[in-house]
Amino acid sequence: MQRSRVRARLSLASLGSLFALLSLLVGTSAMAQQTGSVSGTVVDEQGSPIANARVVVPGTNFVTLTDAAGNFRIGGLPATGTITLRVMLIGFGPVTETVQIGTGGLRIQMNPAAISLDAFVITGTAAGVQEARSVGNSVSSIGVEALMEVAPVPDVSNLINARAPGVVVTPGTGQVGAGPTIRVRGASSFSLGTQPIIYLDGVRLDNAVGAGISVQAFGSGIVNRLNDINPEDIESIEIIKGPAAATLYGTEASNGVIQIITKRGRTGAPSFNLTTRQGATWFSNPEGRIPGTWGFDPVTGEPYEMNIQALEKERGNPPIFSTGRLQGYGASLRGGTDQVRYFVSADYDNDKGVEVSNRLWRLSTRANVTIAPDPSWDLTANVGYSQGRTNLACEAGCGGIWWATLFANANLRDDPDFRGFRSTPPEIIHNAIDWWQDNVRSQYSLQFNHRPWNWLAQRLTVGQDRVSEANVELAEQLDDTFAPFFSANFRQGFKFRQNRKVETTTVDYSLTATAPVSQSIRSSTTFGAQYYRSFVDLTVSQGNTFPAPGLTVVDALSETFGGEFFIENNTVGLFIQEQLSFGDRIFLTAAVRGDDNSAFGRDYDFVLYPKASATWVISEESFWNVGLINALKLRAAFGQAGQQPSAFAATRTYSPITGGGGVAALTPSVIGNDSLGPEKGTEFEVGFEAGLWNSRVGLDFTFYHSRTADAILLRELPPSLGFPGSQFVNAGKIRNQGFELQLTALAMQSENLSVDFALNLATNSNKILDLGGIDMGAGFIPAGSNRHNVGHPVGSWFRRDAVEATLVGTGYTAVAENPMCDGGDPNGILLPDGTPTELGGPLVPCDGAPRLYLGNPVPTFEGSFSTTVTLFKNLRLYAMVDWQGGHTKLDNNLRIRCQIFDQCRENYFPEEFDSGDIADMQSGSPLRSFVFVGAGFAKIRELSLSWSMPPGIASRIGAKRLALTVTGRNLHTFTNYTGLDPEAGFVEFGFTNLEQDNTPQLATFMTSISVTF
């Protein structure tokens, strides 16, 4: 690590010197004093004002946004002359007009367009923005500000979910405050993370998924740091999906990049906005969704089914799962002058889940200020702060209410303490133990843009993301009323506290020079340098046994323990990119990036990532004469990106022990690997973007093929080396390929009725190509049934498949004898030893049967359909349905109910069911193929109705705009999956797709009111 730190300091020093020199050379080029201005209004086809349209003077730093009334003003211009204005907004075609400086009262009309090749995207690499026509890879853009007006969402993960093809968001649990995992274009690693990297206004964020309460047995009740960001502060999100697009982001970008762009100030009078949201969340139809529990009636001795929900209702007890209240309040101020523009916001959330112990509160603030005293440069300062607490309810194997309810014990129906619950009644666990996370987070950055001449631009971004978490598990000393449910040791109490502090530092510089090569050819050369540093500091304190009730601190415990460690990772990268433009229709781009990272082995020096792309706006060629297609861009891209090893994977380490005579000593722990380098993703993608029927229909299609080489695997070590266990090595190869399709259409546009819709489709085919000659034996098993086998997807499910058995006897005492399993298809994929892995072979005794492929844990296809119907310009109905499929899930609820606790109907009436499934259930653990279930689903994800009230109503309270929105989410799921919810599951493991007493996705209803003054 020291080597990389030295290089980082040298590189940063050189970078600072370079920027200072360039600024000195060009700093005297500021334009003369300017006094002119241009102002006007932007409207749509029906003459209604358009808010938040971007108005720019191309080639300069003059930029502003229209206000709620569609008004704009650009000042600080030369006193006389003409300028070109360009107006852009997602969903509309760009408009370009040449106007005289000093003109006021301009009226610029924008027409709806499903696709625009002239829109701008923020790729994060060039100094400034790029026109979409010049970008050779797929970039998904989400217009958050417009989306929040139609269907306000509670967190960033809901903004991304189902709105970008190829991006799969897995919620994991429906608890308030819990977060999802995000996977872009399939699984591309065996042992490293799957999360894309996240940028906020050009600064890298901590995007940890596993930041949460450690007691959650399998990592299901966790908090995703992405959801610390207030959606009301976001203007747009751009998703860069694979190595072909992410090359210039380097050694951490092979899983994709998510760029979050927050709102900025705009020239004009201050605009003050107030928002409030009030709603509820609930577990819909609990009696119908939670299966009954079978047991023997204590009076008759006959089998009977107990419904714990109905039983509690009969007894007059409070509902097991209540309706949680959701509420939030926000305010923002936006405005500015020609020289200073500002956006300031504050938001407070207070949500409660369906369990009394699941709740959160969060306060977040943000301030973005841009200073532009001269057209040649501007400086933007971004500051964000959030603070809050998330209390998560016990689930996923830790004995909470879901465990007690799903696996209720019919034999305890009449027990006065347990009332039929498996572990404890709801009120007991809620009062006995608590888990929470306190979090304080701040992000701050400075971005300096300098454009001394039209042909030269440079940008410097410096910022830091700071996270401070306290993850706590606390059980105070309990009295004897808890004796039936907890052991004496447990009732004495305990506490666990983990403090996690993360600092993520970004320094990013780029310089772009453009020059004409000829009358029709233009060259654009970009040089860039980045430095990233991640520092994680972890301290743990814990202990057992409080000597008296009411004590809550670790120091009060009779027995205490502690620990501390930190992880530091540094990356230094340089890149250069050349783009040639031919007639502003053909764009050829080539680039290369070089990286060094502190996690590389000592003998691994640095890595190079090349990139090349081409785009052709063929519809602008003179020979193009296809009336149906008015806009068509063809594109192709090739690129590489990487993912560095874990921080200490390459390092030889030792563990402390107590030696002879009580003297401290060391023992070998991990051998390390001096040659360990990054995993390298190589991707090729081709596609097109088309506008049909005067851009009323937009079509964006991409086919991608990517390979991960040097994938990191564990290799067993011979004992003679003196180090136990395994060694990380670059050995494996993984392939992902698929297509992505996005169709948008403005189906109808009239004065009183408009209809538009969007369709997203994506597929992914994942396959392991090579394991580097490493003998995986029975398969790499991170969580019991996931295995890495050549020819199959990463982390596939492999188990013996019981087909039939001889059932001897009837009822509960029946025995499934001589179980026969699928012996595997010899014509399918074989393991290196010749063992078949595919289903469809002859039956063989289960004792000697092979484990066979039962499915892919990752969805192979996903999509969404959404539509917006607008009536009389101000009443909008919005709906979205999304779906996933082609994957298999382990319904561990089914295994526990039927195989461990014998509480299913199958256990009492086995003759009614498949004999192979009965053999599974009676085998204990060796056989369990019956619990691997197809998890495809379609879900009514969002349904909303929004009303922008007429100006006359808003003006009565002195407002410019008044809007009311009612939104429902997760309203119904269509699925054949046997568990509670196909999206519920553990998200700690990279590939496991397993549900066990998780909170399912909850239905919500929200009313939002927004007032702008």
PDB file of C-alpha atoms in Angstrom, residues 128-342:
ATOM      1  CA  GLY A 128     -18.261  19.277 -19.689  1.00  0.00           C
ATOM      2  CA  VAL A 129     -21.181  17.470 -21.260  1.00  0.00           C
ATOM      3  CA  GLN A 130     -21.327  15.467 -24.485  1.00  0.00           C
ATOM      4  CA  GLU A 131     -24.001  15.282 -27.115  1.00  0.00           C
ATOM      5  CA  ALA A 132     -25.716  11.911 -27.155  1.00  0.00           C
ATOM      6  CA  ARG A 133     -24.986  11.610 -30.885  1.00  0.00           C
ATOM      7  CA  SER A 134     -21.260  11.316 -30.184  1.00  0.00           C
ATOM      8  CA  VAL A 135     -21.479   8.617 -27.467  1.00  0.00           C
ATOM      9  CA  GLY A 136     -20.828   5.120 -28.824  1.00  0.00           C
ATOM     10  CA  ASN A 137     -22.218   3.092 -25.925  1.00  0.00           C
ATOM     11  CA  SER A 138     -25.530   2.692 -24.164  1.00  0.00           C
ATOM     12  CA  VAL A 139     -26.320   5.249 -21.451  1.00  0.00           C
ATOM     13  CA  SER A 140     -29.653   5.062 -19.618  1.00  0.00           C
ATOM     14  CA  SER A 141     -30.962   8.424 -18.427  1.00  0.00           C
ATOM     15  CA  ILE A 142     -33.676   8.880 -15.817  1.00  0.00           C
ATOM     16  CA  GLY A 143     -35.284  12.310 -15.608  1.00  0.00           C
ATOM     17  CA  VAL A 144     -35.844  12.292 -11.865  1.00  0.00           C
ATOM     18  CA  GLU A 145     -37.254  15.782 -11.498  1.00  0.00           C
ATOM     19  CA  ALA A 146     -40.048  15.071 -13.996  1.00  0.00           C
ATOM     20  CA  LEU A 147     -40.651  11.606 -12.538  1.00  0.00           C
ATOM     21  CA  MET A 148     -41.087  12.976  -9.013  1.00  0.00           C
ATOM     22  CA  GLU A 149     -43.920  15.170 -10.260  1.00  0.00           C
ATOM     23  CA  VAL A 150     -45.792  12.149 -11.630  1.00  0.00           C
ATOM     24  CA  ALA A 151     -45.058   9.540  -8.938  1.00  0.00           C
ATOM     25  CA  PRO A 152     -42.924  10.722  -5.993  1.00  0.00           C
ATOM     26  CA  VAL A 153     -40.702   7.892  -4.759  1.00  0.00           C
ATOM     27  CA  PRO A 154     -39.320   7.441  -1.236  1.00  0.00           C
ATOM     28  CA  ASP A 155     -35.714   6.526  -2.059  1.00  0.00           C
ATOM     29  CA  VAL A 156     -33.112   6.323  -4.815  1.00  0.00           C
ATOM     30  CA  SER A 157     -33.435   2.566  -5.311  1.00  0.00           C
ATOM     31  CA  ASN A 158     -37.081   3.049  -6.325  1.00  0.00           C
ATOM     32  CA  LEU A 159     -35.963   5.681  -8.821  1.00  0.00           C
ATOM     33  CA  ILE A 160     -33.705   3.146 -10.536  1.00  0.00           C
ATOM     34  CA  ASN A 161     -35.845   0.025 -10.248  1.00  0.00           C
ATOM     35  CA  ALA A 162     -37.394  -1.066 -13.583  1.00  0.00           C
ATOM     36  CA  ARG A 163     -36.488   2.193 -15.350  1.00  0.00           C
ATOM     37  CA  ALA A 164     -33.249   1.143 -17.048  1.00  0.00           C
ATOM     38  CA  PRO A 165     -33.040  -2.118 -19.043  1.00  0.00           C
ATOM     39  CA  GLY A 166     -30.248  -4.419 -17.891  1.00  0.00           C
ATOM     40  CA  VAL A 167     -30.273  -3.057 -14.339  1.00  0.00           C
ATOM     41  CA  VAL A 168     -31.773  -5.432 -11.742  1.00  0.00           C
ATOM     42  CA  VAL A 169     -32.671  -4.042  -8.320  1.00  0.00           C
ATOM     43  CA  THR A 170     -33.283  -6.696  -5.645  1.00  0.00           C
ATOM     44  CA  PRO A 171     -34.959  -5.231  -2.538  1.00  0.00           C
ATOM     45  CA  GLY A 172     -34.274  -8.215  -0.239  1.00  0.00           C
ATOM     46  CA  THR A 173     -36.650  -7.097   2.506  1.00  0.00           C
ATOM     47  CA  GLY A 174     -39.643  -4.817   2.800  1.00  0.00           C
ATOM     48  CA  GLN A 175     -38.640  -3.237   6.090  1.00  0.00           C
ATOM     49  CA  VAL A 176     -38.581   0.549   6.095  1.00  0.00           C
ATOM     50  CA  GLY A 177     -35.006   1.771   5.937  1.00  0.00           C
ATOM     51  CA  ALA A 178     -33.611  -1.415   4.390  1.00  0.00           C
ATOM     52  CA  GLY A 179     -31.880  -1.228   1.036  1.00  0.00           C
ATOM     53  CA  PRO A 180     -31.405  -3.307  -2.101  1.00  0.00           C
ATOM     54  CA  THR A 181     -28.603  -4.776  -4.140  1.00  0.00           C
ATOM     55  CA  ILE A 182     -28.098  -3.568  -7.707  1.00  0.00           C
ATOM     56  CA  ARG A 183     -26.729  -5.761 -10.465  1.00  0.00           C
ATOM     57  CA  VAL A 184     -25.901  -4.518 -13.981  1.00  0.00           C
ATOM     58  CA  ARG A 185     -25.732  -6.988 -16.886  1.00  0.00           C
ATOM     59  CA  GLY A 186     -25.436 -10.161 -14.850  1.00  0.00           C
ATOM     60  CA  ALA A 187     -22.862 -11.687 -12.517  1.00  0.00           C
ATOM     61  CA  SER A 188     -19.277 -10.994 -13.591  1.00  0.00           C
ATOM     62  CA  SER A 189     -17.244 -12.154 -10.590  1.00  0.00           C
ATOM     63  CA  PHE A 190     -16.876 -15.216  -8.356  1.00  0.00           C
ATOM     64  CA  SER A 191     -15.727 -13.561  -5.155  1.00  0.00           C
ATOM     65  CA  LEU A 192     -15.933  -9.771  -5.464  1.00  0.00           C
ATOM     66  CA  GLY A 193     -18.907  -7.464  -5.119  1.00  0.00           C
ATOM     67  CA  THR A 194     -21.603  -6.940  -7.737  1.00  0.00           C
ATOM     68  CA  GLN A 195     -22.501  -3.325  -6.924  1.00  0.00           C
ATOM     69  CA  PRO A 196     -21.856  -0.579  -9.490  1.00  0.00           C
ATOM     70  CA  ILE A 197     -19.850   2.400  -8.324  1.00  0.00           C
ATOM     71  CA  ILE A 198     -21.848   5.504  -7.469  1.00  0.00           C
ATOM     72  CA  TYR A 199     -20.990   9.132  -8.214  1.00  0.00           C
ATOM     73  CA  LEU A 200     -22.762  12.184  -6.830  1.00  0.00           C
ATOM     74  CA  ASP A 201     -21.940  15.339  -8.795  1.00  0.00           C
ATOM     75  CA  GLY A 202     -18.618  13.848  -9.862  1.00  0.00           C
ATOM     76  CA  VAL A 203     -17.585  12.557  -6.416  1.00  0.00           C
ATOM     77  CA  ARG A 204     -17.364   8.864  -5.537  1.00  0.00           C
ATOM     78  CA  LEU A 205     -19.741   7.662  -2.817  1.00  0.00           C
ATOM     79  CA  ASP A 206     -19.581   4.823  -0.343  1.00  0.00           C
ATOM     80  CA  ASN A 207     -22.129   2.396  -1.833  1.00  0.00           C
ATOM     81  CA  ALA A 208     -21.870  -0.386   0.738  1.00  0.00           C
ATOM     82  CA  VAL A 209     -24.780  -2.807   0.801  1.00  0.00           C
ATOM     83  CA  GLY A 210     -23.728  -4.708   3.887  1.00  0.00           C
ATOM     84  CA  ALA A 211     -23.806  -1.649   6.129  1.00  0.00           C
ATOM     85  CA  GLY A 212     -26.333  -2.721   8.692  1.00  0.00           C
ATOM     86  CA  ILE A 213     -27.211  -4.546  11.839  1.00  0.00           C
ATOM     87  CA  SER A 214     -24.843  -7.455  12.327  1.00  0.00           C
ATOM     88  CA  VAL A 215     -27.333  -9.636  14.184  1.00  0.00           C
ATOM     89  CA  GLN A 216     -29.439 -10.120  11.054  1.00  0.00           C
ATOM     90  CA  ALA A 217     -28.502 -13.739  10.685  1.00  0.00           C
ATOM     91  CA  PHE A 218     -28.027 -13.832   6.939  1.00  0.00           C
ATOM     92  CA  GLY A 219     -27.637 -10.159   6.116  1.00  0.00           C
ATOM     93  CA  SER A 220     -31.225  -9.564   5.042  1.00  0.00           C
ATOM     94  CA  GLY A 221     -32.066  -6.591   7.221  1.00  0.00           C
ATOM     95  CA  ILE A 222     -29.474  -4.193   5.903  1.00  0.00           C
ATOM     96  CA  VAL A 223     -29.168  -0.566   4.956  1.00  0.00           C
ATOM     97  CA  ASN A 224     -27.923   0.572   1.562  1.00  0.00           C
ATOM     98  CA  ARG A 225     -25.977   3.820   1.731  1.00  0.00           C
ATOM     99  CA  LEU A 226     -27.447   4.832  -1.642  1.00  0.00           C
ATOM    100  CA  ASN A 227     -30.721   5.629   0.094  1.00  0.00           C
ATOM    101  CA  ASP A 228     -29.139   8.344   2.243  1.00  0.00           C
ATOM    102  CA  ILE A 229     -29.669  10.692  -0.719  1.00  0.00           C
ATOM    103  CA  ASN A 230     -32.960  12.574  -0.843  1.00  0.00           C
ATOM    104  CA  PRO A 231     -34.741  11.956  -4.200  1.00  0.00           C
ATOM    105  CA  GLU A 232     -36.185  15.482  -4.055  1.00  0.00           C
ATOM    106  CA  ASP A 233     -32.641  16.823  -4.464  1.00  0.00           C
ATOM    107  CA  ILE A 234     -31.900  14.866  -7.647  1.00  0.00           C
ATOM    108  CA  GLU A 235     -32.263  16.270 -11.142  1.00  0.00           C
ATOM    109  CA  SER A 236     -31.288  13.174 -13.134  1.00  0.00           C
ATOM    110  CA  ILE A 237     -29.550   9.798 -12.985  1.00  0.00           C
ATOM    111  CA  GLU A 238     -27.359   8.297 -15.701  1.00  0.00           C
ATOM    112  CA  ILE A 239     -26.361   4.636 -15.727  1.00  0.00           C
ATOM    113  CA  ILE A 240     -23.266   3.446 -17.579  1.00  0.00           C
ATOM    114  CA  LYS A 241     -23.664  -0.280 -17.853  1.00  0.00           C
ATOM    115  CA  GLY A 242     -20.529  -2.195 -18.744  1.00  0.00           C
ATOM    116  CA  PRO A 243     -16.792  -2.197 -19.452  1.00  0.00           C
ATOM    117  CA  ALA A 244     -17.323  -0.810 -22.984  1.00  0.00           C
ATOM    118  CA  ALA A 245     -18.838   2.312 -21.423  1.00  0.00           C
ATOM    119  CA  ALA A 246     -16.943   2.409 -18.139  1.00  0.00           C
ATOM    120  CA  THR A 247     -13.346   2.116 -19.387  1.00  0.00           C
ATOM    121  CA  LEU A 248     -12.387   5.606 -18.320  1.00  0.00           C
ATOM    122  CA  TYR A 249     -13.575   4.908 -14.779  1.00  0.00           C
ATOM    123  CA  GLY A 250     -10.900   2.251 -14.442  1.00  0.00           C
ATOM    124  CA  THR A 251     -10.207  -0.430 -11.897  1.00  0.00           C
ATOM    125  CA  GLU A 252     -13.508  -0.406 -10.035  1.00  0.00           C
ATOM    126  CA  ALA A 253     -15.981   0.063 -12.854  1.00  0.00           C
ATOM    127  CA  SER A 254     -16.588  -3.330 -14.466  1.00  0.00           C
ATOM    128  CA  ASN A 255     -19.933  -3.598 -12.629  1.00  0.00           C
ATOM    129  CA  GLY A 256     -21.120  -0.316 -14.142  1.00  0.00           C
ATOM    130  CA  VAL A 257     -21.372   3.285 -12.995  1.00  0.00           C
ATOM    131  CA  ILE A 258     -24.337   5.256 -11.666  1.00  0.00           C
ATOM    132  CA  GLN A 259     -24.054   9.035 -11.961  1.00  0.00           C
ATOM    133  CA  ILE A 260     -26.391  11.073  -9.738  1.00  0.00           C
ATOM    134  CA  ILE A 261     -26.754  14.735 -10.694  1.00  0.00           C
ATOM    135  CA  THR A 262     -28.365  16.972  -8.095  1.00  0.00           C
ATOM    136  CA  LYS A 263     -30.394  20.106  -8.722  1.00  0.00           C
ATOM    137  CA  ARG A 264     -28.700  23.414  -9.425  1.00  0.00           C
ATOM    138  CA  GLY A 265     -29.758  27.011  -9.047  1.00  0.00           C
ATOM    139  CA  ARG A 266     -31.187  29.016 -11.925  1.00  0.00           C
ATOM    140  CA  THR A 267     -31.257  32.651 -12.863  1.00  0.00           C
ATOM    141  CA  GLY A 268     -34.400  34.446 -11.770  1.00  0.00           C
ATOM    142  CA  ALA A 269     -36.481  35.309  -8.757  1.00  0.00           C
ATOM    143  CA  PRO A 270     -36.271  32.930  -5.805  1.00  0.00           C
ATOM    144  CA  SER A 271     -38.590  29.916  -6.057  1.00  0.00           C
ATOM    145  CA  PHE A 272     -39.614  28.425  -2.718  1.00  0.00           C
ATOM    146  CA  ASN A 273     -41.073  24.904  -2.687  1.00  0.00           C
ATOM    147  CA  LEU A 274     -42.774  23.023   0.142  1.00  0.00           C
ATOM    148  CA  THR A 275     -43.628  19.323  -0.006  1.00  0.00           C
ATOM    149  CA  THR A 276     -45.276  16.907   2.357  1.00  0.00           C
ATOM    150  CA  ARG A 277     -46.035  13.233   2.073  1.00  0.00           C
ATOM    151  CA  GLN A 278     -48.413  11.238   4.237  1.00  0.00           C
ATOM    152  CA  GLY A 279     -49.125   7.576   3.760  1.00  0.00           C
ATOM    153  CA  ALA A 280     -49.244   4.053   5.061  1.00  0.00           C
ATOM    154  CA  THR A 281     -47.549   0.708   4.497  1.00  0.00           C
ATOM    155  CA  TRP A 282     -49.025  -2.714   5.224  1.00  0.00           C
ATOM    156  CA  PHE A 283     -48.633  -6.450   4.694  1.00  0.00           C
ATOM    157  CA  SER A 284     -51.579  -7.195   2.456  1.00  0.00           C
ATOM    158  CA  ASN A 285     -53.724 -10.311   3.008  1.00  0.00           C
ATOM    159  CA  PRO A 286     -51.642 -11.901   5.810  1.00  0.00           C
ATOM    160  CA  GLU A 287     -54.219 -14.631   6.502  1.00  0.00           C
ATOM    161  CA  GLY A 288     -54.210 -15.701   2.868  1.00  0.00           C
ATOM    162  CA  ARG A 289     -50.449 -15.477   2.313  1.00  0.00           C
ATOM    163  CA  ILE A 290     -49.031 -16.980   5.493  1.00  0.00           C
ATOM    164  CA  PRO A 291     -49.618 -20.736   5.205  1.00  0.00           C
ATOM    165  CA  GLY A 292     -51.461 -22.673   7.877  1.00  0.00           C
ATOM    166  CA  THR A 293     -49.607 -24.811  10.395  1.00  0.00           C
ATOM    167  CA  TRP A 294     -50.477 -28.482  10.769  1.00  0.00           C
ATOM    168  CA  GLY A 295     -50.415 -30.450  13.985  1.00  0.00           C
ATOM    169  CA  PHE A 296     -52.466 -32.887  16.068  1.00  0.00           C
ATOM    170  CA  ASP A 297     -55.535 -31.620  17.844  1.00  0.00           C
ATOM    171  CA  PRO A 298     -54.861 -32.176  21.580  1.00  0.00           C
ATOM    172  CA  VAL A 299     -58.488 -33.191  22.161  1.00  0.00           C
ATOM    173  CA  THR A 300     -59.337 -35.422  19.186  1.00  0.00           C
ATOM    174  CA  GLY A 301     -55.822 -36.500  18.258  1.00  0.00           C
ATOM    175  CA  GLU A 302     -56.636 -35.843  14.599  1.00  0.00           C
ATOM    176  CA  PRO A 303     -54.545 -33.695  12.262  1.00  0.00           C
ATOM    177  CA  TYR A 304     -55.764 -30.135  12.036  1.00  0.00           C
ATOM    178  CA  GLU A 305     -54.620 -26.852  10.484  1.00  0.00           C
ATOM    179  CA  MET A 306     -54.043 -23.749  12.587  1.00  0.00           C
ATOM    180  CA  ASN A 307     -54.076 -20.224  11.101  1.00  0.00           C
ATOM    181  CA  ILE A 308     -52.156 -18.115  13.617  1.00  0.00           C
ATOM    182  CA  GLN A 309     -53.454 -14.863  12.125  1.00  0.00           C
ATOM    183  CA  ALA A 310     -57.097 -15.893  12.482  1.00  0.00           C
ATOM    184  CA  LEU A 311     -56.449 -17.361  15.931  1.00  0.00           C
ATOM    185  CA  GLU A 312     -55.017 -14.103  17.274  1.00  0.00           C
ATOM    186  CA  LYS A 313     -57.953 -12.230  15.783  1.00  0.00           C
ATOM    187  CA  GLU A 314     -60.399 -14.591  17.493  1.00  0.00           C
ATOM    188  CA  ARG A 315     -58.702 -13.996  20.816  1.00  0.00           C
ATOM    189  CA  GLY A 316     -59.069 -10.220  20.410  1.00  0.00           C
ATOM    190  CA  ASN A 317     -55.311  -9.642  20.405  1.00  0.00           C
ATOM    191  CA  PRO A 318     -53.720  -6.789  18.398  1.00  0.00           C
ATOM    192  CA  PRO A 319     -52.817  -7.689  14.792  1.00  0.00           C
ATOM    193  CA  ILE A 320     -49.445  -9.394  14.408  1.00  0.00           C
ATOM    194  CA  PHE A 321     -48.568  -6.952  11.637  1.00  0.00           C
ATOM    195  CA  SER A 322     -49.893  -3.420  11.919  1.00  0.00           C
ATOM    196  CA  THR A 323     -50.230  -0.605   9.398  1.00  0.00           C
ATOM    197  CA  GLY A 324     -47.182   1.634   9.504  1.00  0.00           C
ATOM    198  CA  ARG A 325     -47.371   5.377   9.022  1.00  0.00           C
ATOM    199  CA  LEU A 326     -45.134   7.053   6.443  1.00  0.00           C
ATOM    200  CA  GLN A 327     -44.516  10.779   6.583  1.00  0.00           C
ATOM    201  CA  GLY A 328     -42.075  13.312   5.242  1.00  0.00           C
ATOM    202  CA  TYR A 329     -41.674  17.069   4.990  1.00  0.00           C
ATOM    203  CA  GLY A 330     -39.401  19.028   2.689  1.00  0.00           C
ATOM    204  CA  ALA A 331     -38.520  22.562   1.658  1.00  0.00           C
ATOM    205  CA  SER A 332     -36.238  23.962  -1.013  1.00  0.00           C
ATOM    206  CA  LEU A 333     -35.167  27.376  -2.270  1.00  0.00           C
ATOM    207  CA  ARG A 334     -33.904  27.918  -5.797  1.00  0.00           C
ATOM    208  CA  GLY A 335     -32.885  30.987  -7.742  1.00  0.00           C
ATOM    209  CA  GLY A 336     -29.990  33.292  -8.462  1.00  0.00           C
ATOM    210  CA  THR A 337     -28.499  36.011 -10.573  1.00  0.00           C
ATOM    211  CA  ASP A 338     -26.231  35.932 -13.596  1.00  0.00           C
ATOM    212  CA  GLN A 339     -23.237  35.632 -11.290  1.00  0.00           C
ATOM    213  CA  VAL A 340     -24.564  33.501  -8.417  1.00  0.00           C
ATOM    214  CA  ARG A 341     -27.085  30.652  -8.571  1.00  0.00           C
ATOM    215  CA  TYR A 342     -28.203  28.548  -5.633  1.00  0.00           C
TER     216      TYR A 342
END
